[in-house]
mmCIF file of C-alpha atoms in Angstrom:
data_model
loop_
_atom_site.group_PDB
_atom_site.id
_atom_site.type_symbol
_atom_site.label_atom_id
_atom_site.label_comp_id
_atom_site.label_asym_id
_atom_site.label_seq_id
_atom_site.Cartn_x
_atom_site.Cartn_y
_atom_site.Cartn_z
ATOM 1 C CA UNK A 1309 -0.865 64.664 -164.791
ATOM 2 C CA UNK A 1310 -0.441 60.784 -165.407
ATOM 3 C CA UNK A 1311 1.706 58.862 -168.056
ATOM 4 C CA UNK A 1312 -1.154 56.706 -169.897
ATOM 5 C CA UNK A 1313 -0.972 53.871 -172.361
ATOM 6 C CA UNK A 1314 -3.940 53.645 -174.502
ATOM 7 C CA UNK A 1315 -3.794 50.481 -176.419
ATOM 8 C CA UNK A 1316 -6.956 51.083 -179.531
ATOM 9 C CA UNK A 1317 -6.897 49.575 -182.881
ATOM 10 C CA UNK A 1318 -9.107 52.186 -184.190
ATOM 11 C CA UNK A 1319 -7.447 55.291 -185.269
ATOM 12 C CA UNK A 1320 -10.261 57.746 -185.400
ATOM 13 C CA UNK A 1321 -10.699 56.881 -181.808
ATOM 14 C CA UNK A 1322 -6.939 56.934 -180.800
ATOM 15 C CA UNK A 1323 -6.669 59.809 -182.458
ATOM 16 C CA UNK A 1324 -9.327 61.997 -181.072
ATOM 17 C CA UNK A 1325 -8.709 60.050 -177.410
ATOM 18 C CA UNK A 1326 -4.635 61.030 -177.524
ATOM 19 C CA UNK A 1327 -5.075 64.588 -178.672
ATOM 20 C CA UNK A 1328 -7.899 64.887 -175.877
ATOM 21 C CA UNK A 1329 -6.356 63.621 -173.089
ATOM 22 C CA UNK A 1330 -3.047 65.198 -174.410
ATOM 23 C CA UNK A 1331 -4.961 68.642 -174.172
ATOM 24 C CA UNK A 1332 -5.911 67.879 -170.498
ATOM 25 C CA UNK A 1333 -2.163 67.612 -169.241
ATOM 26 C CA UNK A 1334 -1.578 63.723 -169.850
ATOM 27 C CA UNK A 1335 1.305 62.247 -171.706
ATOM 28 C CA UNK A 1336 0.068 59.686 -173.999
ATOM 29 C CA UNK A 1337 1.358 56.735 -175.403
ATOM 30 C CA UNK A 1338 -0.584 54.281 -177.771
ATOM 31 C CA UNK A 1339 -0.457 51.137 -179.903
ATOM 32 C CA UNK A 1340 -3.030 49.685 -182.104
ATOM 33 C CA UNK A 1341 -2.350 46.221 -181.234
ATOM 34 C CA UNK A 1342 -1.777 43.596 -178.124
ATOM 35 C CA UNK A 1343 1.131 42.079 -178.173
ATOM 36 C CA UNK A 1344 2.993 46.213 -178.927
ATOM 37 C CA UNK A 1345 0.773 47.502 -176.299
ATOM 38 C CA UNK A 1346 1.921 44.578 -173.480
ATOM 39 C CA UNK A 1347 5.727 45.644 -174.799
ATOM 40 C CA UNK A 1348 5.208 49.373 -174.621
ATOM 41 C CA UNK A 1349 3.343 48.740 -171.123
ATOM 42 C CA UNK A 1350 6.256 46.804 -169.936
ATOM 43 C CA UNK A 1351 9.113 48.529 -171.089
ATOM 44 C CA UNK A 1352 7.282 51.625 -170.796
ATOM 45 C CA UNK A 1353 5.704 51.340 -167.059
ATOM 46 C CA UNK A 1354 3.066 54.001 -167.472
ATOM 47 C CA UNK A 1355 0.315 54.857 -164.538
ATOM 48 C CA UNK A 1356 -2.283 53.719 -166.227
ATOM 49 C CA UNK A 1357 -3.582 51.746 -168.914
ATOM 50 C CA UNK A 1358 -6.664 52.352 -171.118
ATOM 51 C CA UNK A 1359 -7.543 48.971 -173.071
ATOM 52 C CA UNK A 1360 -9.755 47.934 -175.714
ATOM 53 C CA UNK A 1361 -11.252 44.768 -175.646
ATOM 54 C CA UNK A 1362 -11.908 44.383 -179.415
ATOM 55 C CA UNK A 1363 -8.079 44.306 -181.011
ATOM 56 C CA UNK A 1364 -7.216 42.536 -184.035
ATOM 57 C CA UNK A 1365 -4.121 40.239 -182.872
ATOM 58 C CA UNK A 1366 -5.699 38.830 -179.509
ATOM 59 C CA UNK A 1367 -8.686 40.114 -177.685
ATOM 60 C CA UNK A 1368 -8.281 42.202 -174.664
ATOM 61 C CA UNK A 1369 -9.585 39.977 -172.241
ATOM 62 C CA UNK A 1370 -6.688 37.577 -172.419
ATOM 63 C CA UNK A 1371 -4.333 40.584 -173.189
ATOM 64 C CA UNK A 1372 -5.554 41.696 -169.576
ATOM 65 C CA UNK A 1373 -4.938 38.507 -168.179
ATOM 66 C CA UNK A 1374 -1.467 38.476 -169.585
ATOM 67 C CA UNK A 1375 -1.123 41.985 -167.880
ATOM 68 C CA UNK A 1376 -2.278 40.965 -164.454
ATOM 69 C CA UNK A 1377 0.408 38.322 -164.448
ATOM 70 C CA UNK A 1378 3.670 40.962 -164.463
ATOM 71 C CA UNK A 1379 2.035 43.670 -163.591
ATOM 72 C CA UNK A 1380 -0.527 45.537 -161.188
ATOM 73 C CA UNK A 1381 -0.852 49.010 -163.077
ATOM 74 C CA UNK A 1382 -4.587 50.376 -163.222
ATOM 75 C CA UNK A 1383 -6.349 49.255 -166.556
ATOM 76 C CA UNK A 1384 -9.858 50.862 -167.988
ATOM 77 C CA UNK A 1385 -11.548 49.194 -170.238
ATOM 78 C CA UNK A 1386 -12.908 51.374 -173.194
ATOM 79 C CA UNK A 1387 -15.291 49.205 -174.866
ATOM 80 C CA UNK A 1388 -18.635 48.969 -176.883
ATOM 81 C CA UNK A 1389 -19.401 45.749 -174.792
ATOM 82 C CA UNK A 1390 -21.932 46.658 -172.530
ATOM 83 C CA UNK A 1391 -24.112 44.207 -169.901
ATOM 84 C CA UNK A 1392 -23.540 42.116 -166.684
ATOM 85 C CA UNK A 1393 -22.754 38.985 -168.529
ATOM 86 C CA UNK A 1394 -19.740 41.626 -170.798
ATOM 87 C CA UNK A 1395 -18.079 43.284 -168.142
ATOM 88 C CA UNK A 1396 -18.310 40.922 -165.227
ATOM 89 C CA UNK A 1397 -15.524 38.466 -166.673
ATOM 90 C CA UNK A 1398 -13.289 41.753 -167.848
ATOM 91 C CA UNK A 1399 -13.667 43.093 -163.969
ATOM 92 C CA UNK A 1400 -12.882 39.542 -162.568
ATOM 93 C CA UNK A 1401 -9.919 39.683 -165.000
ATOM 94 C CA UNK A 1402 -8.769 42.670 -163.158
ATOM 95 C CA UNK A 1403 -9.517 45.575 -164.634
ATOM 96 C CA UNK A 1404 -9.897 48.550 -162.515
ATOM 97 C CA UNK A 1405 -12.575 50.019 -164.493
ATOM 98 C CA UNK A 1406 -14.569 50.243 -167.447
ATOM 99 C CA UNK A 1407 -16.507 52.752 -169.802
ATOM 100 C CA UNK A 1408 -18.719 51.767 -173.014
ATOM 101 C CA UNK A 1409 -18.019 53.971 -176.125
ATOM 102 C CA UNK A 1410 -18.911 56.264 -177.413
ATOM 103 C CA UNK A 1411 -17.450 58.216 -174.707
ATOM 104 C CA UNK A 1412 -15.580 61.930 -174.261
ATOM 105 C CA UNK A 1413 -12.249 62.661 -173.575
ATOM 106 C CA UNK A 1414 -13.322 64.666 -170.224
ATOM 107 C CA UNK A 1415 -15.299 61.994 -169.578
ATOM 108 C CA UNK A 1416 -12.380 59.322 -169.685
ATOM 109 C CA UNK A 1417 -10.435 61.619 -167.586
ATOM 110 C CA UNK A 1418 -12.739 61.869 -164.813
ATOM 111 C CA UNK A 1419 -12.511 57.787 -164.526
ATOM 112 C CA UNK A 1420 -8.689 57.883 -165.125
ATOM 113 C CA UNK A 1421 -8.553 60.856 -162.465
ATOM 114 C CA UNK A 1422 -10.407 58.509 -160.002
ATOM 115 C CA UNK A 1423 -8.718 55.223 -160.403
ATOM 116 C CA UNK A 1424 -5.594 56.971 -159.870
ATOM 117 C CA UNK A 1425 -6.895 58.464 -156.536
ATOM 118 C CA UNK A 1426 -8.090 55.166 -154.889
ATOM 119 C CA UNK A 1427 -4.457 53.832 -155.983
ATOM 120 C CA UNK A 1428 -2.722 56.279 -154.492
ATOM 121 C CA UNK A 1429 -4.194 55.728 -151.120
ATOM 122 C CA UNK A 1430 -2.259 53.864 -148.851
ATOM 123 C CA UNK A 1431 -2.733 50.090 -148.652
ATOM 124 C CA UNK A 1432 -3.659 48.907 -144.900
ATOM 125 C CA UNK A 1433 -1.799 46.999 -142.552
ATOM 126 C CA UNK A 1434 -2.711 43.077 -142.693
ATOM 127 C CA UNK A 1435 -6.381 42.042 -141.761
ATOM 128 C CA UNK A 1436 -7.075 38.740 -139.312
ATOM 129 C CA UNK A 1437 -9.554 37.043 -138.710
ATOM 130 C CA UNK A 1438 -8.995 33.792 -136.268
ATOM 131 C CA UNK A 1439 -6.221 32.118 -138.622
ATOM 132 C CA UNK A 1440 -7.018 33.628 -141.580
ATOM 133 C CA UNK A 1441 -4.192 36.584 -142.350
ATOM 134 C CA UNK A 1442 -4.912 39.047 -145.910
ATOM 135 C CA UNK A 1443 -2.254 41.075 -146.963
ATOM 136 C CA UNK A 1444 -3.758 44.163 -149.076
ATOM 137 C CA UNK A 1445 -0.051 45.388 -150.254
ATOM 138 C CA UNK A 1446 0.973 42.009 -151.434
ATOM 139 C CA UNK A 1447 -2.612 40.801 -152.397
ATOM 140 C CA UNK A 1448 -1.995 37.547 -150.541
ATOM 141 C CA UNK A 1449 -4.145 35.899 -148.229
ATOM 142 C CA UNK A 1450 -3.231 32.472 -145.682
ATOM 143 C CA UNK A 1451 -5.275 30.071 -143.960
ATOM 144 C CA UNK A 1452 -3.907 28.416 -140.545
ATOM 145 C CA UNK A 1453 -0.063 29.724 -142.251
ATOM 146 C CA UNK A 1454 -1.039 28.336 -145.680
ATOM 147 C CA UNK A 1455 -1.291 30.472 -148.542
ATOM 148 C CA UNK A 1456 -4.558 30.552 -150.488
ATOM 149 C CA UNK A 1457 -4.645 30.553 -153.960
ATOM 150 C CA UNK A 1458 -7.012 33.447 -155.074
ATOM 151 C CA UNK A 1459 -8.266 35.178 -158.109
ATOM 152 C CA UNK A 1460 -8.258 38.523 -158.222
ATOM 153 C CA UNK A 1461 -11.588 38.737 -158.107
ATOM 154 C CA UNK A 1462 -11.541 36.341 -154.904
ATOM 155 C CA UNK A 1463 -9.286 38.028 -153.464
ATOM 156 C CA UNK A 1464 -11.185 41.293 -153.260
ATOM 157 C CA UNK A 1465 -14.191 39.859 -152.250
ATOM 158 C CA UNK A 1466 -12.595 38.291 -148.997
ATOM 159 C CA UNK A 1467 -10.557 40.944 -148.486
ATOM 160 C CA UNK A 1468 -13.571 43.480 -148.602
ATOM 161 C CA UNK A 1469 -15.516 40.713 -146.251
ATOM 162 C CA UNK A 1470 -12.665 40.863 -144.081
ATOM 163 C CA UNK A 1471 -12.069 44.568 -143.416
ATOM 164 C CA UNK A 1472 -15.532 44.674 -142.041
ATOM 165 C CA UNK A 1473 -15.779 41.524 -139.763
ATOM 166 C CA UNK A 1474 -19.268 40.168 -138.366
ATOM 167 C CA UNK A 1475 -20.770 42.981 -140.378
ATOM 168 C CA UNK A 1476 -23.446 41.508 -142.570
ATOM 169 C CA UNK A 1477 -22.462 42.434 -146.373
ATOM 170 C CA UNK A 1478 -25.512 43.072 -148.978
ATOM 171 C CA UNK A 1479 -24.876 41.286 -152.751
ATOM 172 C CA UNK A 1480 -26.123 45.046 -154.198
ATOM 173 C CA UNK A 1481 -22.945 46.156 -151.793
ATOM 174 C CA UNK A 1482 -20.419 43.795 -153.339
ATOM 175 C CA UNK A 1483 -21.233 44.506 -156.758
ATOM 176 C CA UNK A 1484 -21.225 48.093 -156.435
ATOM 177 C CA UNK A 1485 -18.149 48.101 -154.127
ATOM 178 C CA UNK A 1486 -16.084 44.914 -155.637
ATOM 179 C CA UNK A 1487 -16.948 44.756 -159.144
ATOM 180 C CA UNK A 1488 -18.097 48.637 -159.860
ATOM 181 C CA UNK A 1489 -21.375 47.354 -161.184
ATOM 182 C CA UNK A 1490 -24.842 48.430 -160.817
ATOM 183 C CA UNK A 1491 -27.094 46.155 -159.174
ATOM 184 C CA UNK A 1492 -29.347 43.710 -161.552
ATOM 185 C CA UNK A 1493 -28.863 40.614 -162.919
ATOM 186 C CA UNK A 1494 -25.819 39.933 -161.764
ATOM 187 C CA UNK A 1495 -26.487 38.439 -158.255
ATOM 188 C CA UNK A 1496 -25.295 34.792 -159.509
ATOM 189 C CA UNK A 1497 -21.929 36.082 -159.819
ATOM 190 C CA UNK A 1498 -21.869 36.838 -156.481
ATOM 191 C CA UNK A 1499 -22.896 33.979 -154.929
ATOM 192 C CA UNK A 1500 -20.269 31.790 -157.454
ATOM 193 C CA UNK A 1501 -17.532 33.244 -156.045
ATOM 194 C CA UNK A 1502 -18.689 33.006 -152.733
ATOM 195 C CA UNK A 1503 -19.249 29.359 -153.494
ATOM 196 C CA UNK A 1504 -15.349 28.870 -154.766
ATOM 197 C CA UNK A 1505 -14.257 31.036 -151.508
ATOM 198 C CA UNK A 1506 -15.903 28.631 -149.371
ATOM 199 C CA UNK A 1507 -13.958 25.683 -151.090
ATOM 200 C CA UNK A 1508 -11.102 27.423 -151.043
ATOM 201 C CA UNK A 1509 -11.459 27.975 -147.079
ATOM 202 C CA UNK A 1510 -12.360 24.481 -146.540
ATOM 203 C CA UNK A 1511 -16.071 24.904 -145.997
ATOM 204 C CA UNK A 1512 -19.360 24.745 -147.603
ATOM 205 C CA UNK A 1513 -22.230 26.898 -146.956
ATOM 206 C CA UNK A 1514 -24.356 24.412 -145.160
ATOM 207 C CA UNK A 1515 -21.028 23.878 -142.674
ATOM 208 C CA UNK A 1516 -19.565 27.177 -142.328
ATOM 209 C CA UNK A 1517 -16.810 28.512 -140.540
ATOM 210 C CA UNK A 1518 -15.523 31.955 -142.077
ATOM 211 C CA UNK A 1519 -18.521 32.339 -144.528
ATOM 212 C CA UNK A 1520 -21.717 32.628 -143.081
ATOM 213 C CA UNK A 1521 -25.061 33.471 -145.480
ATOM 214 C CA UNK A 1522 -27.668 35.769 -143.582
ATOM 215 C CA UNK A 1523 -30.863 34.464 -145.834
ATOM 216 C CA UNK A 1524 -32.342 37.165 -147.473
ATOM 217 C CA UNK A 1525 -30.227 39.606 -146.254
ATOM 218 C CA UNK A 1526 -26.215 39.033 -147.191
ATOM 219 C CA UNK A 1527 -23.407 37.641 -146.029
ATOM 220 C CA UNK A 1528 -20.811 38.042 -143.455
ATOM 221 C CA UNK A 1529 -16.886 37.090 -142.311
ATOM 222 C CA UNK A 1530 -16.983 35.881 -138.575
ATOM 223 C CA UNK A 1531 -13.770 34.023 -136.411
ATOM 224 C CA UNK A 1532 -14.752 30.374 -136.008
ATOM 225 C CA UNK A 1533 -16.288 29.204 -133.084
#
């Protein structure tokens, strides 16, 4: 079904997770470390990538990081992390998705199975809104014909803002949508990247132009005036 990398330093685990997915039609690759699982994901271009954050050469985070910067291949983090203040900075890294061990093979396959899906589907054309131009396929976005310099994270956010303009967007609807979270706790995270959007588009929240907070309610992406 799908070539997968599955980078674990624990070998009970890779063990049982490679003959399991193995058994459900995927060809699986593995490494026990970071720096052989970047090579193996580079030389070896799989479709997806299944990481663990708690490797014994570098932690996955930063591995992640050092993925995101040659490559956009769908990761999953398998970890025993678990909480808002965990897995928000490994989804704002850019991974895809995330489960928290102990988990089943079938059950890893079901997330693999639907990452895969919503990569498959076909990027849309470019969004604008007054001078503001996002680019889904390239992940870029410009202001007024200058390009804005986004994390991935940011990026997402805006572009998810901007595929539904003047529509009024809920935090609970960002989290669940944008960063695959539940709702609770992690409302601050919303409204700090908000807050370095807003910079980053030249405007604050008490002066807005794209950005506009609905109090109590959400937020939404309008033209200027």
């Amino acid at each position: 079904m799908a070539d997968i990398l599955l980078i674990e330093d624990d070998v009970t685990i890779r063990t049982a997770l490679s003959r399991g997915l193995g058994d459900l039609g995927h060809a699986v690759s593995s490494s026990p470390t970071a720096f052989d699982g970047l090579r193996l994901a580079v030389d070896g271009r799989p479709d997806l990538i299944v990481l663990d954050l708690g490797l014994p050469d570098l932690d996955g985070v930063e591995l992640l990081r050092m993925l995101r910067a040659v490559s956009r291949v769908p990761v999953i983090v398998a970890t025993a992390r678990d909480g808002d203040a965990e897995m928000v900075p490994v989804l704002d890294a850019g991974a895809d998705d995330y489960v928290v061990k102990p988990f089943s093979a079938a059950q890893l396959d079901a997330r693999i199975r639907a990452v895969l899906r919503r990569a498959g589907e076909p990027a849309p054309e470019q969004l604008k809104v007054g001078g503001l131009r996002i680019d889904p396929r390239a992940r870029s976005a410009a202001l007024d014909g200058t390009t804005l310099d986004l994390t991935p994270r940011e990026f997402d956010v805006l572009h998810y803002l901007a595929a539904r303009p003047g529509e009024v967007v809920t935090k609970r609807e960002l989290l669940t949508e944008v960063w695959q979270l539940p709702y609770g706790g992690a409302d601050k995270t919303v409204d700090v990247h908000l807050s370095w959007l807003r910079r980053k588009l030249g405007e604050t929240a008490s002066e807005p132009r794209y950005l506009h907070t609905v109090r109590g309610v959400g937020v939404k992406l309008v033209e200027p005036a």
